[in-house]
Amino acid sequence: MIWNEEIECMSREDIEELQLKKLQNILKYAYDNVDYYHNKYDSMNIYPEDIQTLKDIEKLPFTTKDELREYYPFGMFAVDPKKIIEVHSSSGTTGKPVVSGYTQKDIESWSEIIARGLSMMGVTDEDIIQNTHGYGLFTGGFGIHYGAHKVGATVIPISTGQSRRQIEIMEDFGTTVMIFTPSYGLYLAELAIEEGFDFKNSSIKSIGFGAEMWTNEMRKEIEKRFNAPAYNIYGLTELMGPGVGIECSTQEGLHISEDYFYPEIIDPETLKTQGENTKGELVLTNLEREGMPIIRFRTKDISSITKETCQCGRTTSRMTRITGRSDDMLKVKGVAIFPSQIEKALLKVNNIEPHYQIIVTRPHLMDEIEVKVEASKELFFDEIKEMMNVKKKIEEYIESEIGLRVKVTLVEPKSIPRSKGKAVRVIDTRDIH
Amino acid sequence: MIWNEEIECMSREDIEELQLKKLQNILKYAYDNVDYYHNKYDSMNIYPEDIQTLKDIEKLPFTTKDELREYYPFGMFAVDPKKIIEVHSSSGTTGKPVVSGYTQKDIESWSEIIARGLSMMGVTDEDIIQNTHGYGLFTGGFGIHYGAHKVGATVIPISTGQSRRQIEIMEDFGTTVMIFTPSYGLYLAELAIEEGFDFKNSSIKSIGFGAEMWTNEMRKEIEKRFNAPAYNIYGLTELMGPGVGIECSTQEGLHISEDYFYPEIIDPETLKTQGENTKGELVLTNLEREGMPIIRFRTKDISSITKETCQCGRTTSRMTRITGRSDDMLKVKGVAIFPSQIEKALLKVNNIEPHYQIIVTRPHLMDEIEVKVEASKELFFDEIKEMMNVKKKIEEYIESEIGLRVKVTLVEPKSIPRSKGKAVRVIDTRDIH
């Protein structure tokens, strides 16, 4: 079923006409209501009325995550905070996290976008969706939740964790749709088989997965284990949350809700806009957003775009799955992590050296992080108990910073290799590219 | 501000007339649509049309948690599962957990009920609510969330945990309303003071707390530390979630939304209905609920009720804070736990004896549970490593069962005292009565 046929099957001409109108409106709105855009456009001598075609968007400056961070917490809001009814936030990095604000209308837009995507996955009001995405400041859980409400499906807001209970519920509730990160899905499948769950005769008919990078092999493995097709969901907190792009049953790229998002691909080095089917960094613009309109956001995610009509009949642009990043962000268990966050946590602890290494592995389907930190000479020759205290403290500070528990290993002073240029801070042995 | 003055300040006569009409409707609805009521009422030869006055409700049988459990998962639903858009669940006990189902209309009712309560706490659309209640199958997080949307306040759905970030957000976002369990609130306050947070000049003006038993001393301590009034929120998943009763600024009992819930107090021994201001077990009836109407539910919570008009002007019945339980349930960190759940987990592990003791303490404001389990003779003389494995396994199984991490201590065979009658399974040293 196509949720909103009028929009999703609109001719390219009509959609571009609609996009231009919306782009002109939101640029004026952003310029009038957000200091950041006002000052930046003024200083560059470019104004909303200069945008007369969609291609004119290239005249506008990009917005980066670092810039959004400078306006922490509410500086990017285009409305009186009274009109904001919900906030979410990306995980904090070196500086402050990015806060995303939503008005009532924005929550309705988000619901509509996800309702379209769930429909692409074959979800109707008869389905039972087990949503294992985390609820909280993270947008993953709520986006799916609101969209499920819109579709009229039953949502089980179980969130991540309690894996044995997840399996009990899959069985007892007759779950028809699973939502998970690929690695958690693979872990659940394995546990389920151990517990005797029968995937061949289960009621699961569709899977939505996202918030992590994945390979086609991982998708095939998930589909084989769950005996159901798995669809990719992409999004990011800064622009709204999950739902920017969602795969249909054709599984050839993620459909972008182009009446809400204007996608571009740029070369991350030259910053020039790329044509169709060329890989580069995805840049996104909110075409409709009251709370916090974001213009030309550099996602750092590597993708490409096609405007060809899909076999499913939808005419919306499709992006390919994300195959990399143009910066040093890590995604572990679905959470975005920068080495700088680990560094920030380490700086709070005494008796250690500022040398560390982050080792990301996937020993058994689930991501794991180990952080190796050099102990100070004094600490290294101190009692074991004191070392344990320091180790525990580091683990707590890192968890507080990134929201994930990591394993910390204190190593001998000077045992982490030094390098002359950029230090090799991250060793990622997961095969996700 | 009174959110719904028409209802909240209705004369006793009018409210009782409305309640009777609603009671008659919901009884007919439940009888016609739920096998459990149909069969039970038939077998007792009592029919919805026999209820001609509110007092006639006493003719109806009670509904117990054990009965609801028998209809796991969806047997108590009064509508086609297609109409259910969301499910929640109490934590599982000996048998299966109780599942609560909501239609679109039920979610709207829930929002209305919480909107009234937030208004009692002085919350308006200008407020920023930091909701530290967990989101997930637990109803705590969502109830407040939906109510906040209804009021038009800004909700920060941060959920429990990441305590340092909670404090950063209190400060950076200018949180005006905190929602927490009393023990988590006290813990946060202490941590905040350590981190240099200035409560005297903070923007926090109101606190909602619930999901745990508390004493007046705890409330005073919370109010002192946060420098803001704290209001009690009561509810339970079976009937809806939080919001059954909420305190107003007078802080003399929790106002019950009597157009949604019909409260009774019974003597848990004789099962006779008690008069006003007499302590006993709270029994609740949904007066309006499409998805899963619950009639005369024995909450096991000890309270009393007054119908006197409150100083705030509201005429709705008020219940006193819960001062105990009429069964062996424990509330730890806001989670309902039965010793039988621990037992169920232990039965899955080899090499231990079925003798255990649950020790609940509050060493440092936060609840902690230790479970002492007897090792088998073989295990006890085995290698330390094997004991550690078993201990870890038990911890995992218990966590999977109750949703909380506990400390497990393996003790010498026969070291846990045996008793002839009912074993003393629980040692609760918290002072909460």
Short mmCIF file of N, CA and C in Angstrom, two decimals, chain B residues 168-242:
data_model
loop_
_atom_site.label_atom_id
_atom_site.label_comp_id
_atom_site.label_asym_id
_atom_site.label_seq_id
_atom_site.Cartn_x
_atom_site.Cartn_y
_atom_site.Cartn_z
N GLU B 168 23.39 18.03 33.85
CA GLU B 168 23.75 18.98 32.80
C GLU B 168 22.49 19.56 32.14
N ILE B 169 21.54 18.68 31.88
CA ILE B 169 20.32 19.09 31.19
C ILE B 169 19.44 19.96 32.09
N MET B 170 19.32 19.60 33.36
CA MET B 170 18.58 20.43 34.32
C MET B 170 19.10 21.86 34.23
N GLU B 171 20.41 21.97 34.16
CA GLU B 171 21.05 23.28 34.15
C GLU B 171 20.92 23.96 32.78
N ASP B 172 21.31 23.24 31.72
CA ASP B 172 21.40 23.87 30.40
C ASP B 172 20.03 24.15 29.78
N PHE B 173 19.07 23.25 29.98
CA PHE B 173 17.76 23.42 29.36
C PHE B 173 16.83 24.28 30.22
N GLY B 174 17.26 24.57 31.45
CA GLY B 174 16.39 25.32 32.34
C GLY B 174 15.13 24.55 32.69
N THR B 175 15.31 23.26 33.01
CA THR B 175 14.20 22.41 33.41
C THR B 175 13.39 23.08 34.52
N THR B 176 12.05 23.11 34.35
CA THR B 176 11.22 23.69 35.42
C THR B 176 10.47 22.62 36.21
N VAL B 177 10.30 21.43 35.61
CA VAL B 177 9.56 20.37 36.30
C VAL B 177 10.36 19.07 36.22
N MET B 178 10.60 18.44 37.36
CA MET B 178 11.28 17.14 37.37
C MET B 178 10.26 16.04 37.67
N ILE B 179 10.39 14.93 36.96
CA ILE B 179 9.57 13.75 37.25
C ILE B 179 10.52 12.61 37.60
N PHE B 180 10.36 12.04 38.78
CA PHE B 180 11.25 10.92 39.14
C PHE B 180 10.62 10.04 40.22
N THR B 181 11.25 8.89 40.48
CA THR B 181 10.89 8.11 41.65
C THR B 181 11.60 8.77 42.83
N PRO B 182 11.03 8.70 44.03
CA PRO B 182 11.66 9.40 45.15
C PRO B 182 13.13 9.01 45.35
N SER B 183 13.45 7.74 45.21
CA SER B 183 14.84 7.35 45.49
C SER B 183 15.78 7.87 44.40
N TYR B 184 15.32 7.87 43.15
CA TYR B 184 16.19 8.40 42.09
C TYR B 184 16.35 9.92 42.24
N GLY B 185 15.28 10.57 42.68
CA GLY B 185 15.34 12.02 42.91
C GLY B 185 16.37 12.38 43.98
N LEU B 186 16.35 11.60 45.06
CA LEU B 186 17.30 11.88 46.14
C LEU B 186 18.73 11.64 45.67
N TYR B 187 18.89 10.59 44.88
CA TYR B 187 20.22 10.29 44.35
C TYR B 187 20.70 11.41 43.43
N LEU B 188 19.81 11.85 42.54
CA LEU B 188 20.15 12.94 41.62
C LEU B 188 20.55 14.22 42.37
N ALA B 189 19.78 14.52 43.40
CA ALA B 189 20.04 15.74 44.16
C ALA B 189 21.44 15.70 44.75
N GLU B 190 21.78 14.53 45.30
CA GLU B 190 23.10 14.42 45.92
C GLU B 190 24.22 14.58 44.90
N LEU B 191 24.03 13.90 43.78
CA LEU B 191 25.03 13.98 42.71
C LEU B 191 25.14 15.43 42.19
N ALA B 192 23.98 16.08 42.06
CA ALA B 192 23.96 17.45 41.55
C ALA B 192 24.75 18.38 42.46
N ILE B 193 24.60 18.18 43.77
CA ILE B 193 25.32 19.04 44.72
C ILE B 193 26.82 18.80 44.58
N GLU B 194 27.20 17.54 44.45
CA GLU B 194 28.61 17.18 44.21
C GLU B 194 29.16 17.90 42.98
N GLU B 195 28.31 17.98 41.94
CA GLU B 195 28.76 18.58 40.68
C GLU B 195 28.61 20.11 40.67
N GLY B 196 28.20 20.65 41.82
CA GLY B 196 28.14 22.10 41.93
C GLY B 196 26.86 22.74 41.41
N PHE B 197 25.82 21.93 41.23
CA PHE B 197 24.55 22.49 40.75
C PHE B 197 23.93 23.36 41.85
N ASP B 198 23.41 24.51 41.44
CA ASP B 198 22.90 25.46 42.43
C ASP B 198 21.37 25.40 42.51
N PHE B 199 20.86 24.60 43.44
CA PHE B 199 19.41 24.45 43.55
C PHE B 199 18.72 25.74 43.98
N LYS B 200 19.43 26.55 44.75
CA LYS B 200 18.80 27.80 45.24
C LYS B 200 18.38 28.69 44.07
N ASN B 201 19.19 28.72 43.04
CA ASN B 201 18.88 29.59 41.91
C ASN B 201 18.45 28.82 40.66
N SER B 202 18.06 27.58 40.84
CA SER B 202 17.69 26.78 39.67
C SER B 202 16.28 27.16 39.21
N SER B 203 15.93 26.74 38.00
CA SER B 203 14.61 27.06 37.45
C SER B 203 13.55 26.04 37.85
N ILE B 204 13.95 25.00 38.59
CA ILE B 204 12.99 23.95 38.97
C ILE B 204 11.95 24.51 39.92
N LYS B 205 10.67 24.35 39.56
CA LYS B 205 9.61 24.92 40.39
C LYS B 205 8.61 23.88 40.86
N SER B 206 8.67 22.68 40.29
CA SER B 206 7.70 21.67 40.66
C SER B 206 8.25 20.28 40.38
N ILE B 207 7.87 19.32 41.23
CA ILE B 207 8.36 17.95 41.08
C ILE B 207 7.18 17.00 41.13
N GLY B 208 7.17 16.02 40.24
CA GLY B 208 6.18 14.95 40.32
C GLY B 208 6.93 13.67 40.61
N PHE B 209 6.50 12.93 41.62
CA PHE B 209 7.21 11.68 41.92
C PHE B 209 6.22 10.56 42.14
N GLY B 210 6.65 9.35 41.79
CA GLY B 210 5.75 8.23 41.97
C GLY B 210 6.44 6.92 41.74
N ALA B 211 5.63 5.85 41.62
CA ALA B 211 6.11 4.50 41.31
C ALA B 211 6.88 3.84 42.44
N GLU B 212 6.86 4.42 43.61
CA GLU B 212 7.52 3.84 44.77
C GLU B 212 6.79 4.29 46.02
N MET B 213 6.91 3.51 47.09
CA MET B 213 6.35 3.99 48.35
C MET B 213 7.32 4.99 48.97
N TRP B 214 6.79 5.91 49.76
CA TRP B 214 7.63 6.95 50.32
C TRP B 214 7.04 7.39 51.66
N THR B 215 7.86 8.09 52.41
CA THR B 215 7.40 8.63 53.70
C THR B 215 7.34 10.15 53.59
N ASN B 216 6.67 10.77 54.55
CA ASN B 216 6.63 12.24 54.55
C ASN B 216 8.02 12.83 54.71
N GLU B 217 8.88 12.10 55.44
CA GLU B 217 10.25 12.59 55.63
C GLU B 217 10.98 12.63 54.28
N MET B 218 10.73 11.60 53.44
CA MET B 218 11.36 11.58 52.13
C MET B 218 10.90 12.76 51.28
N ARG B 219 9.59 13.03 51.35
CA ARG B 219 9.09 14.16 50.58
C ARG B 219 9.76 15.46 51.03
N LYS B 220 9.82 15.63 52.37
CA LYS B 220 10.42 16.86 52.88
C LYS B 220 11.87 16.99 52.45
N GLU B 221 12.57 15.87 52.46
CA GLU B 221 13.98 15.86 52.06
C GLU B 221 14.12 16.25 50.58
N ILE B 222 13.25 15.68 49.75
CA ILE B 222 13.27 16.01 48.32
C ILE B 222 12.99 17.50 48.12
N GLU B 223 11.98 17.99 48.82
CA GLU B 223 11.61 19.40 48.65
C GLU B 223 12.72 20.33 49.13
N LYS B 224 13.37 19.91 50.20
CA LYS B 224 14.46 20.72 50.74
C LYS B 224 15.61 20.76 49.75
N ARG B 225 15.99 19.60 49.26
CA ARG B 225 17.15 19.55 48.36
C ARG B 225 16.88 20.27 47.04
N PHE B 226 15.69 20.05 46.47
CA PHE B 226 15.39 20.65 45.17
C PHE B 226 14.83 22.06 45.29
N ASN B 227 14.51 22.45 46.53
CA ASN B 227 13.99 23.78 46.75
C ASN B 227 12.71 24.01 45.92
N ALA B 228 11.85 22.99 45.90
CA ALA B 228 10.60 23.06 45.12
C ALA B 228 9.60 22.06 45.71
N PRO B 229 8.31 22.34 45.57
CA PRO B 229 7.31 21.40 46.09
C PRO B 229 7.28 20.11 45.26
N ALA B 230 7.01 19.00 45.95
CA ALA B 230 6.98 17.69 45.27
C ALA B 230 5.61 17.07 45.42
N TYR B 231 5.05 16.61 44.29
CA TYR B 231 3.69 16.07 44.28
C TYR B 231 3.66 14.59 43.90
N ASN B 232 2.81 13.87 44.58
CA ASN B 232 2.72 12.42 44.43
C ASN B 232 1.83 12.06 43.22
N ILE B 233 2.30 11.10 42.44
CA ILE B 233 1.54 10.60 41.30
C ILE B 233 1.35 9.10 41.49
N TYR B 234 0.11 8.63 41.43
CA TYR B 234 -0.16 7.20 41.63
C TYR B 234 -0.86 6.62 40.42
N GLY B 235 -0.57 5.37 40.16
CA GLY B 235 -1.28 4.70 39.07
C GLY B 235 -0.80 3.28 38.95
N LEU B 236 -1.43 2.52 38.09
CA LEU B 236 -0.95 1.17 37.83
C LEU B 236 -1.33 0.74 36.43
N THR B 237 -0.43 -0.03 35.85
CA THR B 237 -0.54 -0.45 34.46
C THR B 237 -1.88 -1.08 34.14
N GLU B 238 -2.38 -1.91 35.03
CA GLU B 238 -3.60 -2.66 34.75
C GLU B 238 -4.78 -1.72 34.45
N LEU B 239 -4.81 -0.58 35.15
CA LEU B 239 -5.96 0.32 34.99
C LEU B 239 -5.73 1.37 33.92
N MET B 240 -4.46 1.61 33.56
CA MET B 240 -4.14 2.67 32.60
C MET B 240 -2.64 2.99 32.65
N GLY B 241 -2.15 3.31 33.86
CA GLY B 241 -0.79 3.77 34.06
C GLY B 241 -0.81 4.86 35.11
N PRO B 242 0.25 5.68 35.20
CA PRO B 242 0.23 6.75 36.18
C PRO B 242 -0.93 7.69 35.90
#
